[in-house]
């Protein structure tokens, strides 16, 4: 007989958030993780040379201070973070660049004729950053708790997600800044979903910054694991679960897996209607990941870019949009959009003295086997002449290899499902509680559920609270604060 109340499958940020919440409610919780280490996409490991610590997927964490789960968990009191004065930058040809400082006015001052327009676009959101985070961190079907923030956010999303997205701008730095963030979604641009995600992330950039955890993303999941164990929970690694029938008896099962994996695990127990809905769930574009060990910092042509924790490389708004649209149609651009972070510039623990780690990924069609290392190097070299000469070692993974490392990234889709607008409403089904499945006591809590991708723990937290209501009969949310 088992004395477990809850079994969680998957020790990524969402699975651990669910486990922490339920253990804090006084329940006996066990987590099963397929891998040898916990963390899923929030792991840190040596991937190039000894002593060079690389984040396996996520590196910079815009929601570390704005996610409601992380705020209640007190993540900022448990993990040391560095918050660069510039959240992100976007280099352009000729040594020009847009730089998004935490200070919105300082950012606007550097954007020439478009500075005032950029500030007017963002200021109402930045002043309501926590309200924006609350609105975007819940299912879109829910009536917003802060309707004014939702209205400001919705109006700006409609503008930046439509062909009118250039109407307020006269130069190219400000729109490039916005497009670099919207392109995180791996969607054709302009799009409403891309604009919404981009505006939310840009809001956090100017409100509290984009934090970098000291020691790597692993520090975040380790803090959750420590809290889970401190409240009686267990974590079992190197244990793959292929069927729900393999699990020990428990009143609730929470699955940090994608819908197609749940269908395999549940088999014929899933009702036909729900099975059909999950089979219609669509996965999106993919990434190819390229990590570098360097002998020095990236020599950006514009030195202000080096102040940014994240750099979006890809040229003008039109160039980035063309690149992302080509990928959506199955192509591979010669000059791709590249997401770049150099954590070692802010955290000396990431590399030996004098060395640096560089984290990059670029977008590719799902299931691509293309090695994009050379394309990434060429594109960075375009804005940082001499970059190639600093490379000591490279670790390059194509989209198929990204999926092999983490099955929650089907075809290399790190969002665990296309974040298109219709699929943010239906994630994975249209429901005020999309984490709850028709199977008694079984819940989904991966990024395939609302509110979607990102290291925020919200899908796990929402699923755990749903389980507390429906399986354990309580609406009292447990205290998650450090103690």
CSV table of C-alpha atoms in Angstrom, one decimal:
chain,number,residue,atom,x,y,z
A,1,UNK,CA,0.0,0.0,0.0
A,2,UNK,CA,1.1,3.5,-0.7
A,3,UNK,CA,0.8,6.4,1.8
A,4,UNK,CA,1.2,9.0,-1.0
A,5,UNK,CA,-1.4,11.7,-1.5
A,6,UNK,CA,0.1,13.1,-4.7
A,7,UNK,CA,2.3,11.9,-7.5
A,8,UNK,CA,3.9,14.4,-9.9
A,9,UNK,CA,5.5,13.2,-13.1
A,10,UNK,CA,8.2,15.6,-14.4
A,11,UNK,CA,10.6,17.7,-12.3
A,12,UNK,CA,10.7,20.8,-14.6
A,13,UNK,CA,9.7,24.2,-13.2
A,14,UNK,CA,6.0,23.5,-13.5
A,15,UNK,CA,6.1,20.0,-12.0
A,16,UNK,CA,8.2,21.3,-9.1
A,17,UNK,CA,5.8,24.3,-8.6
A,18,UNK,CA,2.9,21.9,-8.3
A,19,UNK,CA,4.8,19.6,-6.0
A,20,UNK,CA,5.9,22.5,-3.7
A,21,UNK,CA,2.3,23.9,-3.5
A,22,UNK,CA,0.8,20.5,-2.6
A,23,UNK,CA,3.5,19.7,-0.1
A,24,UNK,CA,3.0,23.0,1.6
A,25,UNK,CA,-0.7,22.1,1.9
A,26,UNK,CA,0.4,19.2,4.1
A,27,UNK,CA,0.1,16.4,1.5
A,28,UNK,CA,2.6,13.6,1.0
A,29,UNK,CA,4.1,14.2,-2.5
A,30,UNK,CA,6.5,12.2,-4.7
A,31,UNK,CA,8.0,13.4,-7.9
A,32,UNK,CA,9.2,11.1,-10.7
A,33,UNK,CA,11.8,12.5,-13.2
A,34,UNK,CA,13.0,10.7,-16.3
A,35,UNK,CA,16.3,12.4,-16.3
A,36,UNK,CA,19.3,12.0,-14.1
A,37,UNK,CA,19.0,15.6,-12.9
A,38,UNK,CA,16.0,17.8,-12.2
A,39,UNK,CA,15.0,21.0,-13.9
A,40,UNK,CA,13.8,20.2,-17.4
A,41,UNK,CA,14.5,23.3,-19.5
A,42,UNK,CA,15.9,25.1,-16.4
A,43,UNK,CA,19.1,23.1,-16.0
A,44,UNK,CA,22.7,24.2,-16.0
A,45,UNK,CA,25.6,21.9,-17.1
A,46,UNK,CA,29.0,21.8,-18.6
A,47,UNK,CA,28.4,21.6,-22.4
A,48,UNK,CA,31.6,22.8,-24.1
A,49,UNK,CA,34.7,22.8,-21.9
A,50,UNK,CA,35.4,21.9,-18.2
A,51,UNK,CA,34.5,24.8,-15.9
A,52,UNK,CA,32.2,26.5,-18.5
A,53,UNK,CA,28.6,26.4,-17.1
A,54,UNK,CA,25.8,26.6,-19.7
A,55,UNK,CA,22.1,26.9,-19.3
A,56,UNK,CA,20.6,24.0,-21.2
A,57,UNK,CA,17.5,26.0,-22.3
A,58,UNK,CA,16.3,29.0,-20.3
A,59,UNK,CA,19.0,31.5,-19.2
A,60,UNK,CA,17.4,34.9,-18.5
A,61,UNK,CA,14.2,35.0,-16.4
A,62,UNK,CA,11.9,38.0,-17.1
A,63,UNK,CA,9.2,36.4,-14.9
A,64,UNK,CA,11.4,35.6,-11.9
A,65,UNK,CA,10.1,38.7,-10.1
A,66,UNK,CA,6.7,39.0,-11.7
A,67,UNK,CA,5.2,35.5,-11.7
A,68,UNK,CA,2.6,35.3,-9.0
A,69,UNK,CA,3.9,31.8,-8.0
A,70,UNK,CA,7.5,33.1,-7.7
A,71,UNK,CA,6.3,36.2,-5.8
A,72,UNK,CA,4.5,34.0,-3.2
A,73,UNK,CA,7.3,31.5,-3.1
A,74,UNK,CA,9.8,34.4,-2.4
A,75,UNK,CA,12.2,33.4,-5.2
A,76,UNK,CA,14.1,36.6,-4.9
A,77,UNK,CA,14.9,35.8,-1.2
A,78,UNK,CA,16.0,32.2,-2.0
A,79,UNK,CA,18.1,32.7,-5.1
A,80,UNK,CA,20.8,35.4,-5.8
A,81,UNK,CA,20.0,37.3,-9.0
A,82,UNK,CA,21.9,39.8,-11.0
A,83,UNK,CA,19.7,42.3,-12.8
A,84,UNK,CA,21.6,44.1,-15.6
A,85,UNK,CA,21.0,47.8,-16.1
A,86,UNK,CA,20.0,47.0,-19.7
A,87,UNK,CA,17.5,44.2,-20.0
A,88,UNK,CA,18.0,43.7,-23.7
A,89,UNK,CA,19.5,45.3,-26.8
A,90,UNK,CA,19.1,45.0,-30.5
A,91,UNK,CA,22.2,45.8,-32.6
A,92,UNK,CA,21.7,47.3,-36.1
A,93,UNK,CA,24.2,47.7,-39.0
A,94,UNK,CA,26.6,50.6,-38.9
A,95,UNK,CA,27.3,50.3,-35.1
A,96,UNK,CA,23.8,51.5,-34.2
A,97,UNK,CA,21.6,49.8,-31.6
A,98,UNK,CA,18.5,50.1,-29.5
A,99,UNK,CA,19.0,49.4,-25.8
A,100,UNK,CA,16.2,48.7,-23.4
A,101,UNK,CA,17.3,49.9,-20.1
A,102,UNK,CA,15.3,49.2,-16.9
A,103,UNK,CA,14.8,53.0,-16.9
A,104,UNK,CA,12.1,53.6,-19.5
A,105,UNK,CA,13.0,57.3,-19.9
A,106,UNK,CA,16.7,56.5,-20.4
A,107,UNK,CA,15.6,54.0,-23.1
A,108,UNK,CA,13.5,56.6,-24.8
A,109,UNK,CA,16.3,59.1,-24.8
A,110,UNK,CA,18.4,56.7,-26.9
A,111,UNK,CA,15.7,56.1,-29.5
A,112,UNK,CA,15.9,59.5,-31.3
A,113,UNK,CA,12.7,60.7,-32.9
A,114,UNK,CA,10.8,57.6,-31.8
A,115,UNK,CA,11.7,57.9,-28.1
A,116,UNK,CA,8.5,59.6,-27.1
A,117,UNK,CA,6.3,57.2,-29.1
A,118,UNK,CA,8.1,54.2,-27.5
A,119,UNK,CA,7.6,55.6,-24.0
A,120,UNK,CA,3.9,56.4,-24.7
A,121,UNK,CA,3.4,52.8,-25.9
A,122,UNK,CA,5.0,51.2,-22.8
A,123,UNK,CA,4.4,53.6,-19.9
A,124,UNK,CA,0.8,52.6,-19.0
A,125,UNK,CA,1.9,49.0,-19.0
A,126,UNK,CA,5.1,49.5,-17.0
A,127,UNK,CA,3.2,51.5,-14.4
A,128,UNK,CA,0.9,48.4,-14.0
A,129,UNK,CA,3.5,45.7,-14.5
A,130,UNK,CA,2.2,43.4,-11.8
A,131,UNK,CA,-1.3,43.8,-13.0
A,132,UNK,CA,-0.2,42.9,-16.5
A,133,UNK,CA,1.6,39.8,-15.1
A,134,UNK,CA,-1.6,38.8,-13.3
A,135,UNK,CA,-3.7,39.2,-16.4
A,136,UNK,CA,-1.4,37.3,-18.7
A,137,UNK,CA,-0.7,34.6,-16.0
A,138,UNK,CA,-4.2,33.3,-16.0
A,139,UNK,CA,-6.5,31.6,-18.6
A,140,UNK,CA,-7.7,34.2,-21.1
A,141,UNK,CA,-11.3,33.1,-20.4
A,142,UNK,CA,-11.1,34.5,-16.9
A,143,UNK,CA,-12.6,37.9,-16.1
A,144,UNK,CA,-9.5,40.1,-15.5
A,145,UNK,CA,-9.0,41.3,-11.9
A,146,UNK,CA,-7.5,44.5,-13.2
A,147,UNK,CA,-9.7,45.6,-16.2
A,148,UNK,CA,-7.9,48.9,-16.9
A,149,UNK,CA,-4.5,47.1,-17.3
A,150,UNK,CA,-6.2,44.5,-19.5
A,151,UNK,CA,-7.7,47.3,-21.7
A,152,UNK,CA,-4.3,49.1,-22.0
A,153,UNK,CA,-2.6,45.9,-22.8
A,154,UNK,CA,-5.3,44.7,-25.3
A,155,UNK,CA,-5.2,48.0,-27.3
A,156,UNK,CA,-1.5,47.9,-27.6
A,157,UNK,CA,-1.5,44.3,-28.6
A,158,UNK,CA,-4.0,45.0,-31.4
A,159,UNK,CA,-1.8,47.7,-32.7
A,160,UNK,CA,1.6,45.9,-32.5
A,161,UNK,CA,0.0,42.6,-33.8
A,162,UNK,CA,-1.4,44.2,-36.9
A,163,UNK,CA,-0.1,45.7,-40.2
A,164,UNK,CA,-0.3,49.0,-38.3
A,165,UNK,CA,2.6,48.1,-36.1
A,166,UNK,CA,4.9,50.8,-37.7
A,167,UNK,CA,2.3,53.6,-37.6
A,168,UNK,CA,3.8,55.4,-34.5
A,169,UNK,CA,7.5,55.0,-35.5
A,170,UNK,CA,9.7,56.9,-37.9
A,171,UNK,CA,13.1,55.2,-37.5
A,172,UNK,CA,14.2,51.6,-37.1
A,173,UNK,CA,15.7,51.2,-33.6
A,174,UNK,CA,12.5,51.3,-31.6
A,175,UNK,CA,10.5,48.9,-33.8
A,176,UNK,CA,13.5,46.6,-33.9
A,177,UNK,CA,13.6,46.5,-30.1
A,178,UNK,CA,9.9,45.5,-29.9
A,179,UNK,CA,10.2,42.9,-32.7
A,180,UNK,CA,13.2,41.2,-31.1
A,181,UNK,CA,11.1,40.4,-28.0
A,182,UNK,CA,8.0,39.4,-30.0
A,183,UNK,CA,10.1,37.0,-32.0
A,184,UNK,CA,10.6,34.9,-28.9
A,185,UNK,CA,7.3,33.3,-29.7
A,186,UNK,CA,8.5,31.6,-32.9
A,187,UNK,CA,5.5,32.9,-34.8
A,188,UNK,CA,5.1,34.8,-38.1
A,189,UNK,CA,5.2,38.5,-37.4
A,190,UNK,CA,3.2,40.7,-37.0
A,191,UNK,CA,0.8,38.5,-35.0
A,192,UNK,CA,-1.5,39.2,-32.0
A,193,UNK,CA,0.1,36.5,-29.9
A,194,UNK,CA,3.6,37.6,-30.7
A,195,UNK,CA,2.7,41.2,-29.9
A,196,UNK,CA,1.1,40.2,-26.6
A,197,UNK,CA,4.0,38.1,-25.4
A,198,UNK,CA,6.5,40.8,-26.6
A,199,UNK,CA,4.7,43.6,-24.9
A,200,UNK,CA,4.4,41.7,-21.6
A,201,UNK,CA,8.1,40.8,-21.6
A,202,UNK,CA,9.1,44.4,-22.5
A,203,UNK,CA,6.9,45.6,-19.7
A,204,UNK,CA,8.8,43.5,-17.2
A,205,UNK,CA,12.1,44.7,-18.7
A,206,UNK,CA,11.3,48.3,-17.8
A,207,UNK,CA,9.6,47.5,-14.5
A,208,UNK,CA,12.0,45.2,-12.6
A,209,UNK,CA,14.4,44.1,-15.3
A,210,UNK,CA,15.2,40.6,-16.7
A,211,UNK,CA,17.1,38.8,-13.9
A,212,UNK,CA,19.9,36.3,-14.3
A,213,UNK,CA,20.3,33.7,-11.5
A,214,UNK,CA,23.7,33.4,-10.1
A,215,UNK,CA,25.1,30.0,-10.8
A,216,UNK,CA,22.6,29.4,-13.6
A,217,UNK,CA,19.0,28.4,-14.1
A,218,UNK,CA,19.6,25.3,-12.0
A,219,UNK,CA,19.6,27.5,-8.9
A,220,UNK,CA,15.8,28.2,-9.4
A,221,UNK,CA,14.8,24.5,-9.6
A,222,UNK,CA,17.2,23.6,-6.8
A,223,UNK,CA,15.5,26.2,-4.6
A,224,UNK,CA,12.1,24.6,-5.3
A,225,UNK,CA,13.5,21.1,-4.7
A,226,UNK,CA,15.0,22.1,-1.4
A,227,UNK,CA,11.6,23.5,-0.3
A,228,UNK,CA,9.8,20.4,-1.4
A,229,UNK,CA,12.1,18.1,0.6
A,230,UNK,CA,11.9,20.4,3.6
A,231,UNK,CA,8.2,19.8,3.6
A,232,UNK,CA,8.3,16.1,3.3
A,233,UNK,CA,8.3,15.6,-0.5
A,234,UNK,CA,10.4,13.1,-2.4
A,235,UNK,CA,12.1,13.3,-5.8
A,236,UNK,CA,13.0,10.1,-7.7
A,237,UNK,CA,15.3,10.7,-10.7
A,238,UNK,CA,16.2,8.3,-13.5
A,239,UNK,CA,12.6,7.0,-13.4
A,240,UNK,CA,10.7,7.2,-16.7
A,241,UNK,CA,6.9,6.8,-16.4
A,242,UNK,CA,5.3,5.4,-19.6
A,243,UNK,CA,1.9,4.5,-18.2
A,244,UNK,CA,-0.4,5.8,-15.4
A,245,UNK,CA,-0.8,2.2,-14.4
A,246,UNK,CA,2.8,2.1,-13.3
A,247,UNK,CA,2.3,4.8,-10.6
A,248,UNK,CA,1.8,4.0,-7.0
A,249,UNK,CA,-1.7,4.7,-5.6
A,250,UNK,CA,-2.3,8.3,-4.9
A,251,UNK,CA,-5.4,10.6,-4.6
A,252,UNK,CA,-4.0,13.0,-7.2
A,253,UNK,CA,-1.6,12.7,-10.2
A,254,UNK,CA,-0.1,15.8,-11.8
A,255,UNK,CA,1.6,15.4,-15.1
A,256,UNK,CA,4.2,17.8,-16.4
A,257,UNK,CA,4.0,16.3,-19.9
A,258,UNK,CA,2.7,17.4,-23.3
A,259,UNK,CA,-0.8,16.3,-24.3
A,260,UNK,CA,0.4,13.5,-26.7
A,261,UNK,CA,2.5,12.0,-23.9
A,262,UNK,CA,-0.5,12.1,-21.6
A,263,UNK,CA,-2.6,10.2,-24.2
A,264,UNK,CA,0.1,7.5,-24.4
A,265,UNK,CA,0.3,7.2,-20.7
A,266,UNK,CA,-3.5,7.1,-20.1
A,267,UNK,CA,-4.4,4.8,-23.1
A,268,UNK,CA,-8.0,3.8,-23.5
A,269,UNK,CA,-9.1,5.5,-20.2
A,270,UNK,CA,-9.3,8.9,-22.0
A,271,UNK,CA,-12.9,9.7,-23.2
A,272,UNK,CA,-13.2,10.1,-27.0
A,273,UNK,CA,-14.1,13.7,-26.9
A,274,UNK,CA,-11.3,14.8,-24.7
A,275,UNK,CA,-8.8,12.6,-26.7
A,276,UNK,CA,-9.9,14.3,-29.9
A,277,UNK,CA,-9.4,17.7,-28.4
A,278,UNK,CA,-5.9,16.8,-27.3
A,279,UNK,CA,-5.1,15.3,-30.7
A,280,UNK,CA,-6.0,18.6,-32.3
A,281,UNK,CA,-3.6,20.5,-30.1
A,282,UNK,CA,-0.9,21.8,-32.3
A,283,UNK,CA,2.9,22.1,-31.7
A,284,UNK,CA,4.9,24.9,-33.1
A,285,UNK,CA,8.2,26.0,-34.5
A,286,UNK,CA,11.5,24.9,-33.1
A,287,UNK,CA,14.9,26.0,-32.0
A,288,UNK,CA,18.4,24.9,-32.7
A,289,UNK,CA,20.6,25.6,-29.7
A,290,UNK,CA,24.3,26.7,-30.0
A,291,UNK,CA,26.5,27.3,-27.0
A,292,UNK,CA,30.0,28.7,-27.0
A,293,UNK,CA,33.0,28.8,-24.8
A,294,UNK,CA,34.8,32.1,-25.5
A,295,UNK,CA,38.2,33.6,-24.6
A,296,UNK,CA,36.7,37.0,-24.0
A,297,UNK,CA,33.4,39.0,-24.1
A,298,UNK,CA,31.6,39.4,-27.4
A,299,UNK,CA,33.1,42.5,-29.1
A,300,UNK,CA,29.8,44.3,-30.1
A,301,UNK,CA,30.4,47.1,-32.5
A,302,UNK,CA,28.2,49.3,-30.3
A,303,UNK,CA,29.7,49.0,-26.8
A,304,UNK,CA,26.3,49.8,-25.1
A,305,UNK,CA,25.0,46.4,-26.2
A,306,UNK,CA,27.4,44.7,-23.8
A,307,UNK,CA,25.4,46.2,-20.9
A,308,UNK,CA,22.4,44.1,-21.8
A,309,UNK,CA,21.8,40.6,-20.4
A,310,UNK,CA,20.0,39.6,-23.6
A,311,UNK,CA,20.7,40.6,-27.2
A,312,UNK,CA,18.4,40.1,-30.1
A,313,UNK,CA,20.4,39.7,-33.3
A,314,UNK,CA,18.7,39.8,-36.6
A,315,UNK,CA,18.7,43.3,-38.1
A,316,UNK,CA,15.7,45.5,-38.7
A,317,UNK,CA,12.1,44.8,-37.9
A,318,UNK,CA,11.5,43.9,-41.5
A,319,UNK,CA,14.5,41.5,-41.5
A,320,UNK,CA,13.4,39.7,-38.4
A,321,UNK,CA,9.8,39.4,-39.6
A,322,UNK,CA,10.9,38.0,-42.9
A,323,UNK,CA,13.2,35.5,-41.2
A,324,UNK,CA,10.4,34.3,-38.9
A,325,UNK,CA,7.8,34.1,-41.7
A,326,UNK,CA,10.2,32.0,-43.8
A,327,UNK,CA,10.7,29.5,-40.9
A,328,UNK,CA,6.9,29.3,-40.5
A,329,UNK,CA,6.8,28.2,-44.1
A,330,UNK,CA,9.5,25.5,-43.6
A,331,UNK,CA,12.5,27.5,-44.8
A,332,UNK,CA,15.9,28.3,-43.2
A,333,UNK,CA,17.0,31.9,-43.5
A,334,UNK,CA,20.6,32.7,-44.4
A,335,UNK,CA,20.6,35.6,-41.9
A,336,UNK,CA,18.5,34.2,-39.0
A,337,UNK,CA,17.1,35.9,-35.9
A,338,UNK,CA,19.4,34.8,-33.0
A,339,UNK,CA,18.6,35.1,-29.3
A,340,UNK,CA,21.9,35.7,-27.4
A,341,UNK,CA,22.9,35.9,-23.7
A,342,UNK,CA,26.3,36.1,-22.1
A,343,UNK,CA,25.6,35.4,-18.4
A,344,UNK,CA,29.4,35.2,-17.6
A,345,UNK,CA,29.5,39.0,-18.1
A,346,UNK,CA,27.3,39.3,-15.0
A,347,UNK,CA,28.1,36.1,-13.1
A,348,UNK,CA,31.8,35.2,-12.8
A,349,UNK,CA,30.9,31.7,-11.6
A,350,UNK,CA,29.9,30.6,-15.1
A,351,UNK,CA,33.5,30.4,-16.6
A,352,UNK,CA,37.1,30.1,-15.6
A,353,UNK,CA,39.0,33.4,-15.1
A,354,UNK,CA,39.2,35.3,-18.4
A,355,UNK,CA,36.7,33.0,-20.1
A,356,UNK,CA,33.1,33.5,-21.0
A,357,UNK,CA,30.1,31.4,-21.9
A,358,UNK,CA,27.7,32.4,-24.6
A,359,UNK,CA,24.2,31.1,-24.9
A,360,UNK,CA,22.3,31.3,-28.2
A,361,UNK,CA,19.4,29.8,-30.0
A,362,UNK,CA,17.9,30.4,-33.4
A,363,UNK,CA,14.6,29.3,-34.8
A,364,UNK,CA,14.1,26.5,-37.3
A,365,UNK,CA,11.1,24.5,-38.6
A,366,UNK,CA,9.9,21.7,-36.3
A,367,UNK,CA,11.9,18.5,-36.7
A,368,UNK,CA,14.8,20.2,-38.5
A,369,UNK,CA,18.1,18.3,-38.5
A,370,UNK,CA,20.0,21.4,-39.7
A,371,UNK,CA,23.2,22.4,-37.8
A,372,UNK,CA,22.9,26.2,-37.4
A,373,UNK,CA,26.2,26.9,-35.7
A,374,UNK,CA,27.8,28.5,-38.7
A,375,UNK,CA,24.7,30.6,-39.5
A,376,UNK,CA,24.6,31.8,-35.9
A,377,UNK,CA,28.4,32.7,-35.9
A,378,UNK,CA,28.0,34.7,-39.2
A,379,UNK,CA,25.0,36.6,-37.8
A,380,UNK,CA,26.8,37.5,-34.6
A,381,UNK,CA,30.0,38.4,-36.4
A,382,UNK,CA,27.9,40.9,-38.5
A,383,UNK,CA,27.3,43.0,-35.4
A,384,UNK,CA,30.4,42.0,-33.4
A,385,UNK,CA,33.4,41.8,-35.8
A,386,UNK,CA,36.1,39.5,-34.4
A,387,UNK,CA,33.6,37.3,-32.6
A,388,UNK,CA,34.8,34.2,-34.5
A,389,UNK,CA,38.3,34.6,-33.2
A,390,UNK,CA,37.2,34.3,-29.6
A,391,UNK,CA,35.6,30.8,-30.0
A,392,UNK,CA,37.2,28.1,-27.9
A,393,UNK,CA,34.6,25.4,-28.3
A,394,UNK,CA,31.0,25.0,-29.7
A,395,UNK,CA,28.2,22.7,-28.7
A,396,UNK,CA,25.5,22.7,-31.3
A,397,UNK,CA,22.2,20.8,-31.1
A,398,UNK,CA,19.6,20.6,-33.9
A,399,UNK,CA,15.8,20.6,-33.2
A,400,UNK,CA,15.7,16.8,-33.2
A,401,UNK,CA,18.4,16.6,-30.6
A,402,UNK,CA,16.7,19.3,-28.5
A,403,UNK,CA,13.6,17.0,-28.4
A,404,UNK,CA,15.7,13.9,-27.6
A,405,UNK,CA,17.0,15.8,-24.6
A,406,UNK,CA,13.6,16.9,-23.4
A,407,UNK,CA,10.5,15.1,-24.7
A,408,UNK,CA,8.4,18.1,-23.6
A,409,UNK,CA,9.9,19.9,-26.6
A,410,UNK,CA,8.3,18.0,-29.5
A,411,UNK,CA,10.2,18.5,-32.7
A,412,UNK,CA,12.3,21.1,-30.9
A,413,UNK,CA,9.3,23.2,-29.8
A,414,UNK,CA,10.4,24.7,-26.5
A,415,UNK,CA,7.0,26.3,-26.0
A,416,UNK,CA,5.4,22.8,-25.8
A,417,UNK,CA,2.7,23.9,-28.2
A,418,UNK,CA,2.3,26.7,-30.6
A,419,UNK,CA,1.5,29.9,-28.7
A,420,UNK,CA,-0.9,31.3,-31.4
A,421,UNK,CA,-3.8,33.3,-30.0
A,422,UNK,CA,-6.4,30.6,-30.6
A,423,UNK,CA,-4.2,28.1,-28.7
A,424,UNK,CA,-3.7,30.4,-25.8
A,425,UNK,CA,-7.5,30.3,-25.4
A,426,UNK,CA,-7.5,26.6,-25.9
A,427,UNK,CA,-4.5,25.4,-23.9
A,428,UNK,CA,-4.9,22.4,-24.2
A,429,UNK,CA,-8.8,22.7,-24.1
A,430,UNK,CA,-11.3,25.5,-23.8
A,431,UNK,CA,-12.1,25.5,-20.1
A,432,UNK,CA,-11.9,27.8,-17.0
A,433,UNK,CA,-9.8,25.0,-15.5
A,434,UNK,CA,-7.8,23.6,-18.4
A,435,UNK,CA,-5.4,21.7,-16.1
A,436,UNK,CA,-8.2,19.3,-15.0
A,437,UNK,CA,-8.6,16.1,-17.1
A,438,UNK,CA,-11.7,13.9,-17.3
A,439,UNK,CA,-9.8,11.2,-15.4
A,440,UNK,CA,-10.5,11.3,-11.7
A,441,UNK,CA,-7.7,13.1,-9.8
A,442,UNK,CA,-5.5,13.5,-12.9
A,443,UNK,CA,-4.3,16.9,-13.9
A,444,UNK,CA,-2.0,18.3,-16.6
A,445,UNK,CA,0.6,21.0,-15.5
A,446,UNK,CA,3.1,21.4,-18.3
A,447,UNK,CA,3.6,24.5,-20.5
A,448,UNK,CA,1.0,22.9,-22.8
A,449,UNK,CA,-1.5,24.2,-20.3
A,450,UNK,CA,-2.5,27.7,-19.4
A,451,UNK,CA,-0.8,30.2,-19.2
A,452,UNK,CA,1.7,28.7,-21.6
A,453,UNK,CA,5.5,28.8,-22.1
A,454,UNK,CA,8.1,30.4,-19.8
A,455,UNK,CA,9.9,29.7,-16.6
A,456,UNK,CA,7.2,31.0,-14.2
A,457,UNK,CA,5.8,27.9,-12.4
A,458,UNK,CA,2.3,29.1,-13.0
A,459,UNK,CA,0.9,26.1,-14.9
A,460,UNK,CA,2.0,23.9,-12.0
A,461,UNK,CA,0.7,26.3,-9.4
A,462,UNK,CA,-2.7,26.6,-11.1
A,463,UNK,CA,-2.9,22.8,-11.5
A,464,UNK,CA,-2.1,22.2,-7.9
A,465,UNK,CA,-4.7,24.7,-6.7
A,466,UNK,CA,-7.2,23.0,-9.0
A,467,UNK,CA,-6.3,19.7,-7.4
A,468,UNK,CA,-6.7,21.1,-3.9
A,469,UNK,CA,-10.2,22.3,-4.8
A,470,UNK,CA,-11.5,19.3,-6.7
A,471,UNK,CA,-9.6,16.3,-5.2
A,472,UNK,CA,-8.9,17.5,-1.7
A,473,UNK,CA,-11.9,19.7,-1.1
A,474,UNK,CA,-10.2,22.9,0.0
A,475,UNK,CA,-10.0,26.4,-1.4
A,476,UNK,CA,-7.4,27.5,1.1
A,477,UNK,CA,-4.2,28.3,-0.8
A,478,UNK,CA,-1.1,27.3,1.2
A,479,UNK,CA,1.5,29.7,2.3
A,480,UNK,CA,4.5,29.4,0.1
A,481,UNK,CA,6.8,32.0,1.6
A,482,UNK,CA,10.3,31.2,2.8
A,483,UNK,CA,10.4,30.0,6.5
